[in-house]
Amino acid sequence: MTGYSIEQAAERMGLSKHTLRYYEREGLLPPIDKAANGHRRYTDDDLGWVKFLQLLRGTGMPIREMKDFVALTWAGDHTVADRVEVLMRYRVELRDRMARDREHMAFLDHKIGVYTDMLAARDATPERVNS
C-alpha cells in the first residue's frame, strides 16, 4: 500500500501525530486507510483535508465549529450557501484581527524607534555628532 505513514504525514503538515489522530477521532477527516499491519496510510487527498483544517483553525474557528463546517461539506452541494455564510463571518473576524495587529505593529515600530534614538543619543560623543 502506498501513501504516507502518520510520521511522514505529521512532518509534511507541520503537526504532531497526536493532532492527526485527534482530527481523525473527532470526525474532522474522512476515514484514513490502513495498511495490512494496521498502520494509518495518508493519501495526498487526506493531507489536503488536513491543510484545509489548518486553514480553518488559523482563522480562529474552534474545533466544534470546524466539525459543523466539515459536516456541511460532507452533506453535499446543497450546503454551499451555508458554508459561504460561515466563511464570510470568519473573514470579517480575521480582517478585524489583522487591523488590530497592524495597529500593534505600528506601536511597536514607534517605540523601538524612540528607544533606539535614546540609545544613540546616550552613546553619542562629540566626534560622532560632528562627523
GROMACS .gro file of N, CA, C and O in nm:
model
  524
    1MET      N    1   0.084  -0.118   0.000
    1MET     CA    2   0.000   0.000   0.000
    1MET      C    3   0.089   0.124   0.000
    1MET      O    4   0.188   0.131   0.071
    2THR      N    5   0.051   0.222  -0.079
    2THR     CA    6   0.127   0.346  -0.086
    2THR      C    7   0.068   0.447   0.010
    2THR      O    8  -0.029   0.420   0.080
    3GLY      N    9   0.124   0.563   0.012
    3GLY     CA   10   0.076   0.669   0.099
    3GLY      C   11   0.181   0.704   0.202
    3GLY      O   12   0.294   0.657   0.200
    4TYR      N   13   0.140   0.788   0.294
    4TYR     CA   14   0.230   0.840   0.397
    4TYR      C   15   0.198   0.777   0.531
    4TYR      O   16   0.081   0.766   0.569
    5SER      N   17   0.300   0.742   0.605
    5SER     CA   18   0.281   0.697   0.743
    5SER      C   19   0.235   0.818   0.825
    5SER      O   20   0.246   0.933   0.781
    6ILE      N   21   0.190   0.793   0.945
    6ILE     CA   22   0.148   0.905   1.030
    6ILE      C   23   0.266   0.996   1.061
    6ILE      O   24   0.251   1.118   1.067
    7GLU      N   25   0.386   0.937   1.075
    7GLU     CA   26   0.505   1.019   1.100
    7GLU      C   27   0.534   1.109   0.980
    7GLU      O   28   0.562   1.229   0.996
    8GLN      N   29   0.527   1.052   0.860
    8GLN     CA   30   0.553   1.130   0.739
    8GLN      C   31   0.447   1.238   0.720
    8GLN      O   32   0.478   1.351   0.685
    9ALA      N   33   0.321   1.202   0.742
    9ALA     CA   34   0.212   1.299   0.726
    9ALA      C   35   0.226   1.413   0.826
    9ALA      O   36   0.211   1.530   0.790
   10ALA      N   37   0.256   1.379   0.950
   10ALA     CA   38   0.273   1.482   1.053
   10ALA      C   39   0.387   1.577   1.016
   10ALA      O   40   0.373   1.699   1.027
   11GLU      N   41   0.498   1.521   0.972
   11GLU     CA   42   0.612   1.604   0.934
   11GLU      C   43   0.578   1.694   0.815
   11GLU      O   44   0.609   1.813   0.815
   12ARG      N   45   0.515   1.637   0.714
   12ARG     CA   46   0.479   1.715   0.594
   12ARG      C   47   0.385   1.831   0.628
   12ARG      O   48   0.393   1.936   0.568
   13MET      N   49   0.296   1.809   0.725
   13MET     CA   50   0.195   1.908   0.757
   13MET      C   51   0.234   1.999   0.873
   13MET      O   52   0.162   2.093   0.906
   14GLY      N   53   0.346   1.969   0.937
   14GLY     CA   54   0.390   2.051   1.049
   14GLY      C   55   0.301   2.036   1.172
   14GLY      O   56   0.282   2.130   1.248
   15LEU      N   57   0.247   1.916   1.189
   15LEU     CA   58   0.161   1.886   1.303
   15LEU      C   59   0.219   1.768   1.380
   15LEU      O   60   0.305   1.697   1.329
   16SER      N   61   0.166   1.747   1.497
   16SER     CA   62   0.205   1.628   1.572
   16SER      C   63   0.120   1.509   1.529
   16SER      O   64   0.011   1.526   1.474
   17LYS      N   65   0.171   1.390   1.556
   17LYS     CA   66   0.092   1.269   1.530
   17LYS      C   67  -0.035   1.272   1.615
   17LYS      O   68  -0.141   1.230   1.568
   18HIS      N   69  -0.022   1.325   1.734
   18HIS     CA   70  -0.138   1.334   1.823
   18HIS      C   71  -0.249   1.418   1.759
   18HIS      O   72  -0.367   1.381   1.766
   19THR      N   73  -0.212   1.531   1.697
   19THR     CA   74  -0.312   1.617   1.633
   19THR      C   75  -0.381   1.544   1.518
   19THR      O   76  -0.504   1.553   1.504
   20LEU      N   77  -0.304   1.472   1.438
   20LEU     CA   78  -0.366   1.396   1.329
   20LEU      C   79  -0.465   1.292   1.383
   20LEU      O   80  -0.576   1.279   1.330
   21ARG      N   81  -0.424   1.222   1.486
   21ARG     CA   82  -0.514   1.123   1.546
   21ARG      C   83  -0.638   1.191   1.603
   21ARG      O   84  -0.749   1.140   1.593
   22TYR      N   85  -0.618   1.306   1.667
   22TYR     CA   86  -0.729   1.381   1.725
   22TYR      C   87  -0.828   1.424   1.616
   22TYR      O   88  -0.950   1.407   1.632
   23TYR      N   89  -0.777   1.481   1.506
   23TYR     CA   90  -0.866   1.521   1.396
   23TYR      C   91  -0.945   1.401   1.345
   23TYR      O   92  -1.064   1.412   1.315
   24GLU      N   93  -0.880   1.288   1.335
   24GLU     CA   94  -0.948   1.167   1.288
   24GLU      C   95  -1.053   1.123   1.389
   24GLU      O   96  -1.169   1.095   1.353
   25ARG      N   97  -1.017   1.118   1.515
   25ARG     CA   98  -1.109   1.074   1.621
   25ARG      C   99  -1.231   1.166   1.632
   25ARG      O  100  -1.342   1.120   1.659
   26GLU      N  101  -1.210   1.296   1.609
   26GLU     CA  102  -1.319   1.393   1.619
   26GLU      C  103  -1.406   1.398   1.494
   26GLU      O  104  -1.501   1.474   1.488
   27GLY      N  105  -1.371   1.318   1.394
   27GLY     CA  106  -1.452   1.314   1.273
   27GLY      C  107  -1.426   1.429   1.177
   27GLY      O  108  -1.509   1.459   1.091
   28LEU      N  109  -1.311   1.492   1.191
   28LEU     CA  110  -1.277   1.603   1.102
   28LEU      C  111  -1.213   1.557   0.972
   28LEU      O  112  -1.204   1.634   0.877
   29LEU      N  113  -1.167   1.434   0.970
   29LEU     CA  114  -1.105   1.377   0.850
   29LEU      C  115  -1.190   1.261   0.800
   29LEU      O  116  -1.256   1.194   0.880
   30PRO      N  117  -1.186   1.238   0.671
   30PRO     CA  118  -1.251   1.117   0.621
   30PRO      C  119  -1.177   0.995   0.678
   30PRO      O  120  -1.064   1.009   0.728
   31PRO      N  121  -1.238   0.878   0.674
   31PRO     CA  122  -1.168   0.760   0.726
   31PRO      C  123  -1.032   0.743   0.658
   31PRO      O  124  -1.020   0.752   0.536
   32ILE      N  125  -0.931   0.722   0.739
   32ILE     CA  126  -0.794   0.706   0.688
   32ILE      C  127  -0.771   0.557   0.664
   32ILE      O  128  -0.796   0.474   0.751
   33ASP      N  129  -0.724   0.527   0.543
   33ASP     CA  130  -0.694   0.387   0.511
   33ASP      C  131  -0.583   0.335   0.600
   33ASP      O  132  -0.499   0.412   0.649
   34LYS      N  133  -0.584   0.204   0.618
   34LYS     CA  134  -0.480   0.141   0.699
   34LYS      C  135  -0.414   0.030   0.618
   34LYS      O  136  -0.479  -0.038   0.539
   35ALA      N  137  -0.285   0.016   0.639
   35ALA     CA  138  -0.209  -0.090   0.573
   35ALA      C  139  -0.244  -0.223   0.640
   35ALA      O  140  -0.314  -0.228   0.742
   36ALA      N  141  -0.193  -0.329   0.584
   36ALA     CA  142  -0.219  -0.464   0.637
   36ALA      C  143  -0.176  -0.476   0.782
   36ALA      O  144  -0.238  -0.550   0.860
   37ASN      N  145  -0.074  -0.400   0.821
   37ASN     CA  146  -0.026  -0.407   0.960
   37ASN      C  147  -0.108  -0.318   1.054
   37ASN      O  148  -0.077  -0.308   1.172
   38GLY      N  149  -0.211  -0.252   1.000
   38GLY     CA  150  -0.299  -0.168   1.082
   38GLY      C  151  -0.255  -0.024   1.098
   38GLY      O  152  -0.323   0.057   1.160
   39HIS      N  153  -0.141   0.010   1.039
   39HIS     CA  154  -0.090   0.147   1.049
   39HIS      C  155  -0.160   0.237   0.947
   39HIS      O  156  -0.186   0.195   0.835
   40ARG      N  157  -0.189   0.359   0.989
   40ARG     CA  158  -0.255   0.455   0.902
   40ARG      C  159  -0.167   0.485   0.781
   40ARG      O  160  -0.046   0.496   0.792
   41ARG      N  161  -0.232   0.505   0.666
   41ARG     CA  162  -0.164   0.546   0.543
   41ARG      C  163  -0.241   0.664   0.485
   41ARG      O  164  -0.354   0.650   0.440
   42TYR      N  165  -0.181   0.781   0.492
   42TYR     CA  166  -0.245   0.904   0.446
   42TYR      C  167  -0.218   0.925   0.298
   42TYR      O  168  -0.105   0.908   0.251
   43THR      N  169  -0.321   0.967   0.226
   43THR     CA  170  -0.307   0.999   0.083
   43THR      C  171  -0.287   1.150   0.068
   43THR      O  172  -0.304   1.226   0.165
   44ASP      N  173  -0.256   1.191  -0.053
   44ASP     CA  174  -0.246   1.335  -0.080
   44ASP      C  175  -0.380   1.403  -0.055
   44ASP      O  176  -0.385   1.517  -0.006
   45ASP      N  177  -0.491   1.335  -0.087
   45ASP     CA  178  -0.623   1.392  -0.058
   45ASP      C  179  -0.644   1.411   0.092
   45ASP      O  180  -0.699   1.513   0.136
   46ASP      N  181  -0.600   1.313   0.171
   46ASP     CA  182  -0.610   1.326   0.317
   46ASP      C  183  -0.531   1.448   0.365
   46ASP      O  184  -0.578   1.525   0.449
   47LEU      N  185  -0.411   1.465   0.310
   47LEU     CA  186  -0.329   1.579   0.350
   47LEU      C  187  -0.392   1.710   0.305
   47LEU      O  188  -0.377   1.813   0.372
   48GLY      N  189  -0.463   1.707   0.193
   48GLY     CA  190  -0.539   1.825   0.151
   48GLY      C  191  -0.645   1.862   0.253
   48GLY      O  192  -0.665   1.981   0.284
   49TRP      N  193  -0.713   1.761   0.309
   49TRP     CA  194  -0.810   1.787   0.415
   49TRP      C  195  -0.741   1.844   0.538
   49TRP      O  196  -0.793   1.936   0.602
   50VAL      N  197  -0.627   1.789   0.572
   50VAL     CA  198  -0.553   1.839   0.688
   50VAL      C  199  -0.517   1.986   0.668
   50VAL      O  200  -0.534   2.069   0.758
   51LYS      N  201  -0.469   2.020   0.549
   51LYS     CA  202  -0.434   2.159   0.519
   51LYS      C  203  -0.556   2.249   0.533
   51LYS      O  204  -0.549   2.359   0.589
   52PHE      N  205  -0.670   2.203   0.481
   52PHE     CA  206  -0.794   2.277   0.492
   52PHE      C  207  -0.830   2.301   0.640
   52PHE      O  208  -0.865   2.412   0.679
   53LEU      N  209  -0.815   2.198   0.721
   53LEU     CA  210  -0.843   2.212   0.864
   53LEU      C  211  -0.746   2.311   0.930
   53LEU      O  212  -0.786   2.391   1.016
   54GLN      N  213  -0.619   2.307   0.889
   54GLN     CA  214  -0.522   2.402   0.944
   54GLN      C  215  -0.563   2.546   0.909
   54GLN      O  216  -0.551   2.636   0.992
   55LEU      N  217  -0.610   2.565   0.788
   55LEU     CA  218  -0.651   2.699   0.746
   55LEU      C  219  -0.775   2.745   0.824
   55LEU      O  220  -0.781   2.860   0.868
   56LEU      N  221  -0.871   2.655   0.841
   56LEU     CA  222  -0.989   2.690   0.921
   56LEU      C  223  -0.948   2.726   1.063
   56LEU      O  224  -0.993   2.826   1.119
   57ARG      N  225  -0.861   2.646   1.120
   57ARG     CA  226  -0.815   2.669   1.258
   57ARG      C  227  -0.742   2.802   1.267
   57ARG      O  228  -0.755   2.876   1.365
   58GLY      N  229  -0.665   2.834   1.163
   58GLY     CA  230  -0.591   2.960   1.160
   58GLY      C  231  -0.680   3.083   1.156
   58GLY      O  232  -0.637   3.192   1.192
   59THR      N  233  -0.804   3.067   1.114
   59THR     CA  234  -0.898   3.180   1.115
   59THR      C  235  -0.952   3.207   1.254
   59THR      O  236  -1.019   3.307   1.276
   60GLY      N  237  -0.922   3.115   1.346
   60GLY     CA  238  -0.976   3.127   1.481
   60GLY      C  239  -1.098   3.040   1.504
   60GLY      O  240  -1.160   3.046   1.610
   61MET      N  241  -1.134   2.959   1.405
   61MET     CA  242  -1.252   2.874   1.417
   61MET      C  243  -1.225   2.765   1.521
   61MET      O  244  -1.128   2.692   1.511
   62PRO      N  245  -1.314   2.754   1.622
   62PRO     CA  246  -1.297   2.647   1.720
   62PRO      C  247  -1.329   2.510   1.660
   62PRO      O  248  -1.400   2.499   1.560
   63ILE      N  249  -1.278   2.406   1.725
   63ILE     CA  250  -1.296   2.269   1.676
   63ILE      C  251  -1.444   2.236   1.657
   63ILE      O  252  -1.483   2.175   1.557
   64ARG      N  253  -1.529   2.274   1.752
   64ARG     CA  254  -1.672   2.238   1.740
   64ARG      C  255  -1.734   2.298   1.615
   64ARG      O  256  -1.816   2.234   1.549
   65GLU      N  257  -1.693   2.420   1.577
   65GLU     CA  258  -1.745   2.480   1.455
   65GLU      C  259  -1.681   2.418   1.331
   65GLU      O  260  -1.744   2.410   1.226
   66MET      N  261  -1.555   2.376   1.345
   66MET     CA  262  -1.492   2.305   1.233
   66MET      C  263  -1.568   2.176   1.205
   66MET      O  264  -1.589   2.140   1.090
   67LYS      N  265  -1.611   2.109   1.312
   67LYS     CA  266  -1.690   1.986   1.294
   67LYS      C  267  -1.818   2.016   1.217
   67LYS      O  268  -1.856   1.941   1.126
   68ASP      N  269  -1.885   2.123   1.256
   68ASP     CA  270  -2.008   2.162   1.186
   68ASP      C  271  -1.979   2.193   1.040
   68ASP      O  272  -2.056   2.154   0.951
   69PHE      N  273  -1.869   2.263   1.015
   69PHE     CA  274  -1.836   2.300   0.878
   69PHE      C  275  -1.803   2.176   0.794
   69PHE      O  276  -1.847   2.164   0.680
   70VAL      N  277  -1.726   2.085   0.851
   70VAL     CA  278  -1.693   1.960   0.781
   70VAL      C  279  -1.821   1.882   0.751
   70VAL      O  280  -1.839   1.828   0.642
   71ALA      N  281  -1.913   1.878   0.848
   71ALA     CA  282  -2.040   1.809   0.826
   71ALA      C  283  -2.117   1.873   0.711
   71ALA      O  284  -2.176   1.802   0.627
   72LEU      N  285  -2.117   2.005   0.704
   72LEU     CA  286  -2.182   2.073   0.592
   72LEU      C  287  -2.117   2.034   0.460
   72LEU      O  288  -2.186   2.007   0.362
   73THR      N  289  -1.985   2.029   0.459
   73THR     CA  290  -1.912   1.994   0.337
   73THR      C  291  -1.947   1.853   0.292
   73THR      O  292  -1.975   1.829   0.174
   74TRP      N  293  -1.950   1.760   0.385
   74TRP     CA  294  -1.979   1.621   0.351
   74TRP      C  295  -2.126   1.600   0.316
   74TRP      O  296  -2.161   1.502   0.250
   75ALA      N  297  -2.212   1.693   0.360
   75ALA     CA  298  -2.355   1.678   0.332
   75ALA      C  299  -2.388   1.702   0.185
   75ALA      O  300  -2.491   1.657   0.137
   76GLY      N  301  -2.301   1.773   0.115
   76GLY     CA  302  -2.323   1.791  -0.028
   76GLY      C  303  -2.336   1.937  -0.070
   76GLY      O  304  -2.334   2.028   0.012
   77ASP      N  305  -2.354   1.953  -0.200
   77ASP     CA  306  -2.356   2.086  -0.259
   77ASP      C  307  -2.474   2.172  -0.215
   77ASP      O  308  -2.469   2.294  -0.226
   78HIS      N  309  -2.579   2.112  -0.164
   78HIS     CA  310  -2.693   2.193  -0.121
   78HIS      C  311  -2.659   2.277   0.003
   78HIS      O  312  -2.739   2.364   0.042
   79THR      N  313  -2.541   2.257   0.061
   79THR     CA  314  -2.500   2.333   0.180
   79THR      C  315  -2.400   2.444   0.146
   79THR      O  316  -2.347   2.508   0.237
   80VAL      N  317  -2.376   2.467   0.018
   80VAL     CA  318  -2.275   2.566  -0.021
   80VAL      C  319  -2.308   2.704   0.035
   80VAL      O  320  -2.220   2.774   0.086
   81ALA      N  321  -2.432   2.745   0.029
   81ALA     CA  322  -2.469   2.879   0.081
   81ALA      C  323  -2.438   2.889   0.230
   81ALA      O  324  -2.388   2.994   0.277
   82ASP      N  325  -2.465   2.783   0.305
   82ASP     CA  326  -2.434   2.783   0.448
   82ASP      C  327  -2.284   2.793   0.471
   82ASP      O  328  -2.238   2.865   0.561
   83ARG      N  329  -2.207   2.724   0.389
   83ARG     CA  330  -2.061   2.728   0.404
   83ARG      C  331  -2.007   2.867   0.373
   83ARG      O  332  -1.919   2.918   0.443
   84VAL      N  333  -2.062   2.930   0.269
   84VAL     CA  334  -2.019   3.066   0.234
   84VAL      C  335  -2.047   3.160   0.351
   84VAL      O  336  -1.964   3.243   0.386
   85GLU      N  337  -2.164   3.146   0.412
   85GLU     CA  338  -2.200   3.231   0.525
   85GLU      C  339  -2.101   3.216   0.640
   85GLU      O  340  -2.056   3.315   0.699
   86VAL      N  341  -2.066   3.093   0.672
   86VAL     CA  342  -1.969   3.067   0.781
   86VAL      C  343  -1.834   3.130   0.746
   86VAL      O  344  -1.774   3.200   0.828
   87LEU      N  345  -1.787   3.106   0.626
   87LEU     CA  346  -1.656   3.157   0.587
   87LEU      C  347  -1.654   3.310   0.583
   87LEU      O  348  -1.554   3.372   0.621
   88MET      N  349  -1.763   3.370   0.538
   88MET     CA  350  -1.768   3.517   0.535
   88MET      C  351  -1.762   3.574   0.677
   88MET      O  352  -1.696   3.676   0.700
   89ARG      N  353  -1.826   3.509   0.772
   89ARG     CA  354  -1.822   3.555   0.910
   89ARG      C  355  -1.678   3.550   0.963
   89ARG      O  356  -1.631   3.645   1.026
   90TYR      N  357  -1.608   3.443   0.933
   90TYR     CA  358  -1.469   3.433   0.980
   90TYR      C  359  -1.377   3.527   0.904
   90TYR      O  360  -1.277   3.574   0.960
   91ARG      N  361  -1.411   3.557   0.780
   91ARG     CA  362  -1.330   3.655   0.706
   91ARG      C  363  -1.340   3.792   0.771
   91ARG      O  364  -1.240   3.862   0.785
   92VAL      N  365  -1.459   3.831   0.813
   92VAL     CA  366  -1.477   3.960   0.881
   92VAL      C  367  -1.396   3.962   1.011
   92VAL      O  368  -1.325   4.059   1.040
   93GLU      N  369  -1.406   3.855   1.089
   93GLU     CA  370  -1.331   3.848   1.215
   93GLU      C  371  -1.180   3.852   1.190
   93GLU      O  372  -1.106   3.919   1.263
   94LEU      N  373  -1.134   3.782   1.087
   94LEU     CA  374  -0.992   3.781   1.054
   94LEU      C  375  -0.946   3.920   1.009
   94LEU      O  376  -0.839   3.967   1.049
   95ARG      N  377  -1.026   3.986   0.927
   95ARG     CA  378  -0.992   4.121   0.882
   95ARG      C  379  -0.979   4.216   1.001
   95ARG      O  380  -0.885   4.297   1.007
   96ASP      N  381  -1.071   4.206   1.096
   96ASP     CA  382  -1.066   4.291   1.216
   96ASP      C  383  -0.940   4.261   1.297
   96ASP      O  384  -0.873   4.353   1.346
   97ARG      N  385  -0.908   4.133   1.312
   97ARG     CA  386  -0.788   4.094   1.388
   97ARG      C  387  -0.662   4.145   1.319
   97ARG      O  388  -0.568   4.192   1.385
   98MET      N  389  -0.660   4.139   1.186
   98MET     CA  390  -0.543   4.188   1.112
   98MET      C  391  -0.528   4.339   1.129
   98MET      O  392  -0.415   4.388   1.141
   99ALA      N  393  -0.637   4.412   1.132
   99ALA     CA  394  -0.630   4.557   1.153
   99ALA      C  395  -0.573   4.588   1.291
   99ALA      O  396  -0.489   4.677   1.305
  100ARG      N  397  -0.618   4.514   1.391
  100ARG     CA  398  -0.563   4.534   1.527
  100ARG      C  399  -0.414   4.500   1.529
  100ARG      O  400  -0.334   4.570   1.592
  101ASP      N  401  -0.376   4.393   1.459
  101ASP     CA  402  -0.235   4.355   1.456
  101ASP      C  403  -0.150   4.462   1.386
  101ASP      O  404  -0.038   4.488   1.430
  102ARG      N  405  -0.203   4.525   1.281
  102ARG     CA  406  -0.128   4.634   1.215
  102ARG      C  407  -0.109   4.751   1.311
  102ARG      O  408  -0.002   4.812   1.315
  103GLU      N  409  -0.211   4.780   1.390
  103GLU     CA  410  -0.200   4.887   1.490
  103GLU      C  411  -0.094   4.851   1.595
  103GLU      O  412  -0.012   4.935   1.632
  104HIS      N  413  -0.093   4.727   1.638
  104HIS     CA  414   0.007   4.683   1.735
  104HIS      C  415   0.147   4.692   1.676
  104HIS      O  416   0.242   4.733   1.745
  105MET      N  417   0.162   4.653   1.550
  105MET     CA  418   0.292   4.660   1.485
  105MET      C  419   0.339   4.805   1.474
  105MET      O  420   0.457   4.834   1.500
  106ALA      N  421   0.250   4.896   1.439
  106ALA     CA  422   0.288   5.037   1.430
  106ALA      C  423   0.333   5.090   1.566
  106ALA      O  424   0.431   5.165   1.576
  107PHE      N  425   0.264   5.050   1.671
  107PHE     CA  426   0.304   5.091   1.806
  107PHE      C  427   0.443   5.040   1.840
  107PHE      O  428   0.528   5.114   1.889
  108LEU      N  429   0.466   4.910   1.813
  108LEU     CA  430   0.598   4.853   1.842
  108LEU      C  431   0.707   4.923   1.761
  108LEU      O  432   0.815   4.955   1.815
  109ASP      N  433   0.682   4.946   1.633
  109ASP     CA  434   0.781   5.015   1.549
  109ASP      C  435   0.813   5.153   1.605
  109ASP      O  436   0.929   5.194   1.610
  110HIS      N  437   0.709   5.224   1.648
  110HIS     CA  438   0.730   5.357   1.705
  110HIS      C  439   0.815   5.351   1.831
  110HIS      O  440   0.912   5.426   1.845
  111LYS      N  441   0.780   5.261   1.923
  111LYS     CA  442   0.855   5.252   2.049
  111LYS      C  443   0.999   5.206   2.026
  111LYS      O  444   1.091   5.256   2.091
  112ILE      N  445   1.018   5.115   1.933
  112ILE     CA  446   1.155   5.072   1.901
  112ILE      C  447   1.234   5.191   1.850
  112ILE      O  448   1.350   5.212   1.888
  113GLY      N  449   1.173   5.273   1.765
  113GLY     CA  450   1.239   5.393   1.714
  113GLY      C  451   1.275   5.490   1.826
  113GLY      O  452   1.386   5.545   1.829
  114VAL      N  453   1.182   5.513   1.917
  114VAL     CA  454   1.206   5.603   2.030
  114VAL      C  455   1.323   5.552   2.114
  114VAL      O  456   1.417   5.627   2.146
  115TYR      N  457   1.321   5.425   2.148
  115TYR     CA  458   1.427   5.369   2.231
  115TYR      C  459   1.561   5.362   2.158
  115TYR      O  460   1.667   5.385   2.217
  116THR      N  461   1.558   5.334   2.030
  116THR     CA  462   1.683   5.333   1.952
  116THR      C  463   1.743   5.473   1.949
  116THR      O  464   1.865   5.489   1.963
  117ASP      N  465   1.658   5.575   1.930
  117ASP     CA  466   1.707   5.713   1.932
  117ASP      C  467   1.765   5.749   2.069
  117ASP      O  468   1.868   5.818   2.078
  118MET      N  469   1.701   5.702   2.176
  118MET     CA  470   1.752   5.730   2.311
  118MET      C  471   1.890   5.667   2.330
  118MET      O  472   1.981   5.730   2.386
  119LEU      N  473   1.905   5.544   2.281
  119LEU     CA  474   2.035   5.477   2.293
  119LEU      C  475   2.141   5.550   2.212
  119LEU      O  476   2.254   5.567   2.258
  120ALA      N  477   2.105   5.594   2.093
  120ALA     CA  478   2.200   5.665   2.008
  120ALA      C  479   2.242   5.796   2.073
  120ALA      O  480   2.361   5.832   2.071
  121ALA      N  481   2.146   5.867   2.133
  121ALA     CA  482   2.179   5.994   2.199
  121ALA      C  483   2.267   5.970   2.322
  121ALA      O  484   2.360   6.046   2.348
  122ARG      N  485   2.239   5.865   2.395
  122ARG     CA  486   2.317   5.832   2.515
  122ARG      C  487   2.462   5.798   2.479
  122ARG      O  488   2.555   5.834   2.549
  123ASP      N  489   2.477   5.729   2.365
  123ASP     CA  490   2.610   5.685   2.326
  123ASP      C  491   2.683   5.786   2.237
  123ASP      O  492   2.795   5.761   2.194
  124ALA      N  493   2.618   5.900   2.212
  124ALA     CA  494   2.678   5.999   2.123
  124ALA      C  495   2.800   6.064   2.189
  124ALA      O  496   2.800   6.089   2.308
  125THR      N  497   2.901   6.086   2.108
  125THR     CA  498   3.020   6.158   2.154
  125THR      C  499   3.036   6.278   2.061
  125THR      O  500   2.982   6.278   1.949
  126PRO      N  501   3.111   6.377   2.104
  126PRO     CA  502   3.130   6.494   2.015
  126PRO      C  503   3.186   6.456   1.880
  126PRO      O  504   3.148   6.512   1.778
  127GLU      N  505   3.274   6.355   1.876
  127GLU     CA  506   3.331   6.314   1.748
  127GLU      C  507   3.223   6.258   1.656
  127GLU      O  508   3.225   6.284   1.534
  128ARG      N  509   3.132   6.180   1.708
  128ARG     CA  510   3.025   6.120   1.626
  128ARG      C  511   2.925   6.226   1.579
  128ARG      O  512   2.872   6.218   1.471
  129VAL      N  513   2.897   6.324   1.666
  129VAL     CA  514   2.800   6.427   1.631
  129VAL      C  515   2.854   6.515   1.519
  129VAL      O  516   2.781   6.555   1.430
  130ASN      N  517   2.982   6.547   1.519
  130ASN     CA  518   3.040   6.637   1.420
  130ASN      C  519   3.074   6.568   1.287
  130ASN      O  520   3.106   6.634   1.192
  131SER      N  521   3.070   6.437   1.282
  131SER     CA  522   3.109   6.370   1.158
  131SER      C  523   2.993   6.352   1.064
  131SER      O  524   2.884   6.379   1.079
   0.00000   0.00000   0.00000
